[in-house]
Coordinates of C-alpha atoms in Angstrom, one line a residue:
M1 CA 21.4 0.4 38.2
A2 CA 20.8 1.5 34.8
R3 CA 17.1 2.1 33.8
R4 CA 15.9 0.0 30.9
R5 CA 14.0 1.8 28.1
R6 CA 10.7 0.5 27.2
A7 CA 10.5 -0.6 23.6
S8 CA 8.5 1.5 21.2
K9 CA 5.3 0.0 19.9
I10 CA 5.5 -0.7 16.2
E11 CA 2.3 -1.3 14.2
I12 CA 2.6 -2.9 10.7
V13 CA -0.4 -2.5 8.6
F14 CA -0.9 -4.5 5.4
E15 CA -3.2 -3.3 2.6
T16 CA -3.8 -5.1 -0.7
H17 CA -3.8 -3.4 -4.1
S18 CA -7.2 -2.3 -5.2
T19 CA -9.5 -4.2 -7.6
T20 CA -8.1 -4.7 -11.1
T21 CA -9.8 -5.2 -14.4
D22 CA -8.6 -8.8 -14.3
N23 CA -10.2 -9.2 -10.9
E24 CA -13.5 -8.1 -12.2
R25 CA -13.2 -10.8 -15.1
W26 CA -12.2 -13.5 -12.6
V27 CA -8.7 -13.6 -14.2
A28 CA -5.7 -14.3 -11.9
S29 CA -2.9 -11.7 -12.8
G30 CA -0.2 -13.5 -11.0
W31 CA 3.0 -11.5 -11.2
L32 CA 1.7 -9.5 -14.2
D33 CA 1.2 -5.8 -13.6
G34 CA -2.6 -5.5 -13.9
E35 CA -4.6 -2.3 -14.2
L36 CA -6.9 -0.8 -11.7
S37 CA -10.6 -0.7 -12.7
P38 CA -12.7 2.3 -12.0
L39 CA -13.8 0.5 -8.8
G40 CA -10.1 -0.1 -7.9
R41 CA -9.4 3.6 -8.4
R42 CA -12.2 4.5 -6.0
Q43 CA -11.0 2.0 -3.5
A44 CA -7.5 3.4 -3.7
K45 CA -8.8 6.9 -3.0
E46 CA -10.7 5.6 -0.1
L47 CA -7.7 3.9 1.3
G48 CA -5.8 7.3 1.2
E49 CA -8.7 8.9 2.9
R50 CA -8.9 6.1 5.6
R51 CA -5.2 6.4 6.3
E52 CA -5.0 10.3 6.0
D53 CA -4.7 10.9 9.8
D54 CA -2.6 7.9 10.5
E55 CA 0.9 8.7 11.8
L56 CA 2.8 6.7 9.1
V57 CA 6.5 6.5 9.2
A58 CA 7.0 4.3 6.2
I59 CA 5.0 3.1 3.1
F60 CA 6.2 0.2 1.1
C61 CA 4.7 -1.3 -2.1
S62 CA 5.7 -4.0 -4.6
D63 CA 6.9 -2.8 -8.1
L64 CA 3.8 -4.4 -9.8
G65 CA 1.8 -1.8 -11.6
R66 CA -1.5 -2.4 -9.7
A67 CA 0.3 -2.0 -6.3
V68 CA 2.2 1.2 -7.5
E69 CA -1.0 2.7 -9.1
T70 CA -3.0 2.0 -5.8
A71 CA -0.1 3.7 -3.7
Q72 CA -0.1 6.6 -6.1
I73 CA -3.7 7.2 -5.9
A74 CA -3.9 6.5 -2.1
F75 CA -0.9 8.5 -1.1
G76 CA -0.5 11.1 -3.7
A77 CA 0.6 11.1 -7.3
R78 CA 3.6 13.4 -6.3
G79 CA 6.2 10.7 -5.7
L80 CA 4.0 8.6 -3.5
Q81 CA 4.2 11.3 -0.9
H82 CA 2.0 11.1 2.2
G83 CA 2.6 13.9 4.5
H84 CA 6.3 13.8 5.2
V85 CA 6.7 10.2 4.3
Q86 CA 8.1 9.1 0.9
A87 CA 6.8 5.8 -0.2
Q88 CA 9.3 3.0 -1.3
V89 CA 8.6 0.9 -4.3
C90 CA 10.3 -2.5 -3.7
D91 CA 10.9 -5.3 -6.2
E92 CA 11.7 -7.5 -3.2
L93 CA 8.0 -7.5 -2.2
F94 CA 5.9 -10.2 -3.8
E95 CA 3.4 -12.9 -2.9
L96 CA 4.6 -16.4 -2.6
A97 CA 2.4 -19.1 -4.0

């Protein structure tokens, strides 16, 4: 009788983009790029520090400027690199209203 292999555990973590200048003015950006505020840039840096020791195998972000900027700050400005993981910018990722 063949042995069955146990399925590997996959953990999916969702993080939002950091605070934008629009967020601070209570303006909904919708599908516009938006720009991170100074607070948002600090939050993105903290995200990277919080995830620094995680064994990430993939990073994805939408193609909106605020999401890309968050990922760049959090996971390195050099091509969204995090350790050996290359982040993917995906135009298929967006919020549905």
